[in-house]
Coordinates of C-alpha atoms in Angstrom, one line a residue:
M26 CA -16.5 25.3 -18.9
P27 CA -12.8 25.8 -18.0
S28 CA -12.7 26.7 -14.3
I29 CA -9.5 28.8 -12.6
F30 CA -8.0 25.2 -11.0
D31 CA -8.1 23.5 -14.0
K32 CA -4.3 22.0 -15.0
K33 CA -3.6 23.9 -12.0
S34 CA -1.3 23.5 -9.1
I35 CA -2.7 24.4 -5.7
L36 CA -1.7 24.6 -2.3
I37 CA -3.5 24.6 1.0
T38 CA -1.5 25.9 4.2
G39 CA -3.7 23.8 7.0
G40 CA -4.8 21.2 4.5
T41 CA -5.9 18.8 7.2
G42 CA -8.4 21.4 9.0
T43 CA -12.4 21.2 8.4
F44 CA -11.9 23.9 5.6
G45 CA -9.0 22.4 4.0
F46 CA -10.4 19.2 4.0
N47 CA -13.7 20.0 2.6
F48 CA -11.9 22.5 0.2
T49 CA -10.1 19.6 -1.5
K50 CA -12.9 17.3 -1.7
Y51 CA -15.0 20.0 -3.7
L52 CA -11.5 20.4 -5.8
L53 CA -11.3 16.8 -6.6
E54 CA -15.2 16.3 -7.6
N55 CA -15.5 19.6 -9.3
H56 CA -12.4 20.4 -11.1
K57 CA -9.3 19.4 -12.7
C58 CA -6.6 20.3 -11.0
K59 CA -3.2 19.3 -11.9
R60 CA -2.0 18.7 -8.6
I61 CA -3.1 19.7 -4.8
V62 CA -0.4 19.4 -1.9
I63 CA -1.6 19.8 1.5
F64 CA 0.6 21.5 3.7
S65 CA 0.6 20.7 7.6
R66 CA 2.0 19.9 10.5
D67 CA -0.3 17.5 11.9
E68 CA 0.9 13.6 10.5
V69 CA -2.4 11.6 11.9
K70 CA -4.5 14.1 10.1
Q71 CA -2.4 14.1 6.8
L72 CA -2.6 9.6 6.9
N73 CA -7.0 10.0 7.1
M74 CA -6.7 12.2 4.6
R75 CA -4.6 9.8 2.9
E76 CA -7.1 6.7 3.6
E77 CA -10.0 9.2 2.2
F78 CA -8.6 10.3 -0.7
K79 CA -6.2 7.3 -1.5
N80 CA -7.3 6.5 -5.1
N81 CA -6.6 10.4 -6.5
K82 CA -2.9 10.5 -7.7
N83 CA -2.8 14.2 -8.1
L84 CA -2.7 14.7 -4.2
R85 CA 0.6 15.5 -2.4
Y86 CA 1.4 15.6 0.8
F87 CA 3.8 18.0 2.6
I88 CA 4.5 17.8 6.6
G89 CA 5.4 21.6 7.4
D90 CA 4.3 24.6 9.1
V91 CA 4.2 28.1 8.3
R92 CA 6.7 29.0 10.7
D93 CA 9.4 27.3 8.7
L94 CA 10.3 29.7 5.8
E95 CA 12.1 27.2 4.0
R96 CA 10.0 24.3 3.9
L97 CA 7.5 26.8 2.7
N98 CA 9.5 27.7 -0.4
Q99 CA 9.9 24.1 -1.2
A100 CA 6.1 23.7 -0.9
T101 CA 5.2 26.6 -3.1
N102 CA 7.7 25.8 -5.8
S103 CA 5.1 25.2 -9.4
I104 CA 2.4 26.4 -7.4
D105 CA -0.4 28.2 -9.0
I106 CA -3.1 29.0 -6.6
L107 CA -2.4 29.2 -2.4
I108 CA -4.9 29.2 -0.4
H109 CA -3.9 30.1 3.2
A110 CA -6.1 28.4 6.3
A111 CA -3.1 27.3 8.8
A112 CA -4.3 29.1 11.9
M113 CA -3.8 29.5 15.7
K114 CA -7.4 29.6 16.2
Q115 CA -8.3 28.7 19.6
V116 CA -8.9 31.8 21.6
P117 CA -8.3 30.5 25.0
A118 CA -5.0 28.4 24.1
A119 CA -3.3 31.9 22.3
E120 CA -3.9 34.0 25.4
Y121 CA -2.1 31.2 27.2
N122 CA 0.4 30.8 24.6
P123 CA 0.7 34.0 22.8
T124 CA 3.9 34.2 21.5
E125 CA 2.9 30.8 19.8
C126 CA 0.1 32.5 18.5
I127 CA 1.8 35.3 17.0
K128 CA 4.4 33.0 15.3
T129 CA 2.2 31.2 13.4
N130 CA -0.4 34.0 12.4
I131 CA 1.6 37.0 12.1
L132 CA 5.3 35.3 11.1
G133 CA 3.5 32.2 9.2
A134 CA 1.9 35.1 7.1
Q135 CA 4.7 37.2 6.5
N136 CA 6.7 33.9 5.4
V137 CA 3.7 32.5 3.2
I138 CA 4.1 35.7 1.4
T139 CA 7.5 35.7 1.5
S140 CA 7.6 32.4 -0.3
C141 CA 4.6 32.8 -2.8
V142 CA 6.6 36.3 -4.3
Q143 CA 9.8 34.7 -4.9
N144 CA 7.9 31.0 -6.0
R145 CA 5.8 33.6 -8.5
V146 CA 2.6 32.1 -7.0
K147 CA 0.1 33.6 -9.1
K148 CA -3.0 34.3 -6.5
V149 CA -3.1 34.0 -2.7
I150 CA -6.2 34.3 -0.7
A151 CA -5.7 34.3 3.1
L152 CA -8.7 33.2 5.4
S153 CA -9.8 36.0 7.9
T154 CA -12.2 35.8 10.7
D155 CA -14.7 38.5 11.9
K156 CA -12.7 38.2 15.1
A157 CA -10.3 40.0 12.9
V158 CA -12.5 43.0 13.5
N159 CA -11.8 45.7 16.6
P160 CA -10.1 42.8 18.3
V161 CA -11.0 42.3 21.9
N162 CA -8.5 39.1 22.5
L163 CA -5.0 38.1 21.1
Y164 CA -6.7 35.7 18.1
G165 CA -8.6 38.4 16.5
A166 CA -5.1 40.7 16.4
T167 CA -2.9 38.3 14.9
K168 CA -5.4 37.8 12.6
L169 CA -5.7 41.7 12.0
A170 CA -2.0 41.7 11.6
S171 CA -2.2 39.3 9.2
D172 CA -4.8 40.7 6.8
K173 CA -2.6 43.5 6.9
L174 CA 0.2 42.0 6.1
F175 CA -2.0 40.5 2.7
V176 CA -3.2 43.2 1.7
A177 CA 0.0 45.5 1.9
A178 CA 1.6 42.6 -0.4
N179 CA 0.4 43.8 -3.2
N180 CA 3.0 46.9 -2.9
I181 CA 6.4 44.9 -2.4
V182 CA 5.9 42.6 -5.3
G183 CA 7.2 44.5 -7.8
N184 CA 7.2 42.7 -11.0
H185 CA 5.9 39.6 -9.9
P186 CA 2.7 38.4 -11.0
T187 CA 1.4 37.3 -7.3
L188 CA -2.1 38.8 -6.3
F189 CA -2.7 38.7 -2.6
S190 CA -6.2 38.9 -0.7
V191 CA -8.5 38.0 2.2
V192 CA -11.7 36.4 2.3
R193 CA -13.3 37.5 5.7
Y194 CA -16.2 35.3 7.3
G195 CA -17.9 34.4 10.4
N196 CA -18.5 30.8 12.8
V197 CA -18.9 28.1 10.0
I198 CA -21.5 25.9 11.1
G199 CA -19.5 22.1 12.6
S200 CA -16.3 23.2 12.6
R201 CA -13.7 22.1 15.3
G202 CA -14.1 24.7 18.0
S203 CA -17.1 26.2 17.1
V204 CA -20.5 26.4 19.6
Y205 CA -22.9 23.9 17.7
P206 CA -20.3 21.2 18.6
Y207 CA -20.0 22.2 22.1
F208 CA -23.8 22.4 22.7
M209 CA -24.4 19.2 20.9
K210 CA -21.6 17.6 23.5
V211 CA -23.5 19.7 26.5
N212 CA -26.8 17.9 25.1
K213 CA -25.5 14.5 25.1
K214 CA -24.3 15.0 28.2
K215 CA -28.3 15.1 29.5
L216 CA -27.0 18.3 32.2
G217 CA -30.5 19.6 31.5
Y218 CA -29.0 23.1 30.9
F219 CA -27.3 24.9 28.1
P220 CA -24.3 27.7 29.5
I221 CA -25.2 30.8 27.6
T222 CA -22.4 33.8 28.4
D223 CA -24.9 36.7 27.6
I224 CA -28.5 36.4 26.6
R225 CA -28.2 39.1 23.8
M226 CA -25.5 37.5 21.7
T227 CA -25.2 36.7 18.0
R228 CA -22.6 35.4 15.7
F229 CA -22.5 35.6 12.1
W230 CA -23.7 31.9 10.9
Y231 CA -22.4 30.2 7.4
K232 CA -22.7 26.8 6.1
L233 CA -19.1 24.9 5.3
E234 CA -19.8 24.7 1.3
D235 CA -21.2 28.3 1.3
A236 CA -17.8 29.4 2.8
I237 CA -15.7 27.1 0.2
K238 CA -18.1 28.7 -3.0
F239 CA -17.1 32.0 -1.3
V240 CA -13.8 31.2 -1.6
V241 CA -13.9 29.9 -5.2
Q242 CA -16.3 33.3 -6.3
S243 CA -13.4 35.3 -4.5
L244 CA -10.5 33.8 -6.3
D245 CA -12.4 34.5 -9.6
L246 CA -12.9 38.1 -8.5
M247 CA -9.7 39.2 -7.0
R248 CA -7.4 41.8 -8.7
G249 CA -5.5 42.0 -5.6
G250 CA -5.8 44.1 -2.5
E251 CA -9.6 43.7 -1.6
I252 CA -11.0 42.1 1.7
F253 CA -14.2 40.2 0.4
V254 CA -17.1 40.2 3.1
P255 CA -20.0 37.4 2.1
K256 CA -23.7 38.7 3.2
I257 CA -24.6 35.8 5.7
P258 CA -27.4 35.3 8.1
S259 CA -26.9 35.8 12.2
I260 CA -28.4 33.6 14.7
K261 CA -28.9 34.3 18.4
I262 CA -26.9 31.7 20.4
I263 CA -30.2 31.1 22.5
D264 CA -31.9 30.2 19.5
L265 CA -29.1 27.7 18.5
A266 CA -30.0 26.3 22.2
K267 CA -33.8 26.1 22.0
S268 CA -33.2 24.7 18.2
I269 CA -30.9 21.7 19.5
N270 CA -32.9 21.0 22.8
P271 CA -36.2 23.1 23.7
K272 CA -36.6 21.3 26.8
F273 CA -33.0 22.4 28.1
K274 CA -32.9 25.5 30.6
I275 CA -30.6 28.4 30.1
K276 CA -28.1 28.9 32.2
I277 CA -25.8 32.4 32.1
V278 CA -22.5 32.1 32.7
G279 CA -21.1 35.4 32.0
I280 CA -19.1 36.6 29.0
R281 CA -15.6 35.0 28.7
P282 CA -12.6 37.3 28.2
G283 CA -11.7 38.2 24.6
E284 CA -15.8 37.5 23.8
K285 CA -18.0 39.8 22.4
I286 CA -21.7 40.6 22.5
H287 CA -21.5 40.8 18.8
E288 CA -19.3 40.0 16.5
I289 CA -18.3 42.9 13.1
M290 CA -17.3 42.4 9.6
C291 CA -17.3 45.4 8.0
P292 CA -16.5 48.5 10.9
K293 CA -17.7 51.6 11.1
D294 CA -14.4 53.1 11.2
E295 CA -13.3 52.0 7.4
S296 CA -16.7 52.6 6.0
Q297 CA -15.4 54.9 3.5
K298 CA -13.5 51.9 2.2
V299 CA -16.4 49.7 1.7
I300 CA -18.2 49.1 -1.4
E301 CA -21.5 46.7 -1.3
F302 CA -22.6 44.7 -3.9
K303 CA -25.4 42.2 -4.4
N304 CA -23.9 39.3 -2.4
Y305 CA -21.0 40.8 -0.7
F306 CA -18.9 43.6 0.2
V307 CA -15.4 44.4 -0.9
I308 CA -13.1 46.5 1.8
Q309 CA -10.9 48.4 -0.4
P310 CA -6.7 48.4 0.6
S311 CA -6.0 51.5 2.8
T312 CA -2.8 52.0 1.0
E313 CA -3.4 52.6 -3.1
F314 CA 0.2 52.4 -5.0
G315 CA 1.7 50.6 -7.6
K316 CA -0.7 47.8 -9.4
I317 CA -3.7 48.6 -6.8
K318 CA -3.9 52.4 -7.5
K319 CA -4.9 51.4 -11.0
I320 CA -8.0 49.2 -9.9
N321 CA -11.9 51.0 -9.8
F322 CA -13.1 48.6 -7.0
L323 CA -16.4 50.3 -7.8
I324 CA -17.0 47.9 -10.9
S325 CA -16.0 44.2 -10.1
K326 CA -13.7 41.6 -12.8
K327 CA -17.4 40.5 -14.0
K328 CA -18.4 43.9 -14.7
E329 CA -21.4 44.0 -11.8
K330 CA -21.2 47.4 -10.4
G331 CA -20.9 48.1 -6.7
K332 CA -21.9 50.9 -4.5
K333 CA -20.4 53.0 -1.6
V334 CA -21.8 52.5 1.9
K335 CA -23.2 55.1 3.6
Q336 CA -20.4 57.1 6.1
F337 CA -20.5 54.8 9.7
F338 CA -22.3 51.7 8.0
E339 CA -21.3 48.7 9.7
Y340 CA -21.8 45.2 9.1
D341 CA -22.5 43.3 12.7
S342 CA -23.7 40.2 13.3
G343 CA -26.1 41.9 16.3
S344 CA -27.9 44.5 13.6
N345 CA -28.0 42.6 10.5
N346 CA -31.3 42.3 8.4
H347 CA -31.0 38.3 8.1
F348 CA -31.3 36.4 11.1
L349 CA -32.2 32.7 11.2
G350 CA -35.0 31.3 13.4
I351 CA -35.6 28.7 15.9
T352 CA -37.1 26.6 12.6
E353 CA -34.7 27.3 10.3
L354 CA -32.1 26.2 13.0
K355 CA -33.5 23.3 13.1
K356 CA -33.5 22.0 9.7
M357 CA -30.0 23.0 9.1
N358 CA -28.9 21.0 12.6
K359 CA -29.9 18.2 10.8
L360 CA -27.2 18.6 8.4
Y361 CA -24.2 18.2 10.2

């Protein structure tokens, strides 16, 4: 069966990151792309990717930064599909270097939009985060601004064919900077305890392969302006610690600046725009004119009928109806 990637040129910003690397691997193993362009500023990671995929002739590597519009214009030339995964993600680093975070996550997002419109890229998916909802740190605030930019971009494309949508999901297991590899390091040090910020803390918990599949699904379903949110399980951080080493004690160290007890992916303040489907939610754009005004988001591109959620509905990791227990987490830990 033909796919949306067959004979297409794909560009991944932040292509050497955890998602970009594994998304590239997925494309190479499952689709017949014309060309895959890795766009990132890390030459060492690009070298590692070259070694990993050295037998593939369809890969191209661009050293560049999303802050550089001219370089993005060169990279997006003749691209059909772009996945925007580049971002400054580390919360403490963003708080200490706020202007750098803004340049990458907001101005970089605008540069991606501008270059995609100019080069008539057909589909653009921007990766977002649960931290963009009711943000309490700069990283989340910049990703919220980025989300708004990509959604609104559909209203300025004019007669260009470019469509922009957003995929928002929670913590990816094993990704750089996530709590799981940190706990594994703590376990190896044999300190005898796990530092937990708050015993009540929960997080959405997503397998990387599922995140990749959801991005692929969203690219197939997108019509422009949607924020796609998958239905995924939650975990209690204390259960994650116990699943790694039940003999370790728990040491409560207090919530760090910029942290939440629970993460949110669909806020109650936007419940009037949220549509529920079997395996995901769609948040409709708040500005609807031009192409977007004609779209009936209640019926998906695959003709699945959705339903509007109740007023003040909120999809958050604390009240989620699907939690992974310690036994399930132990099984999952073995995969990473």
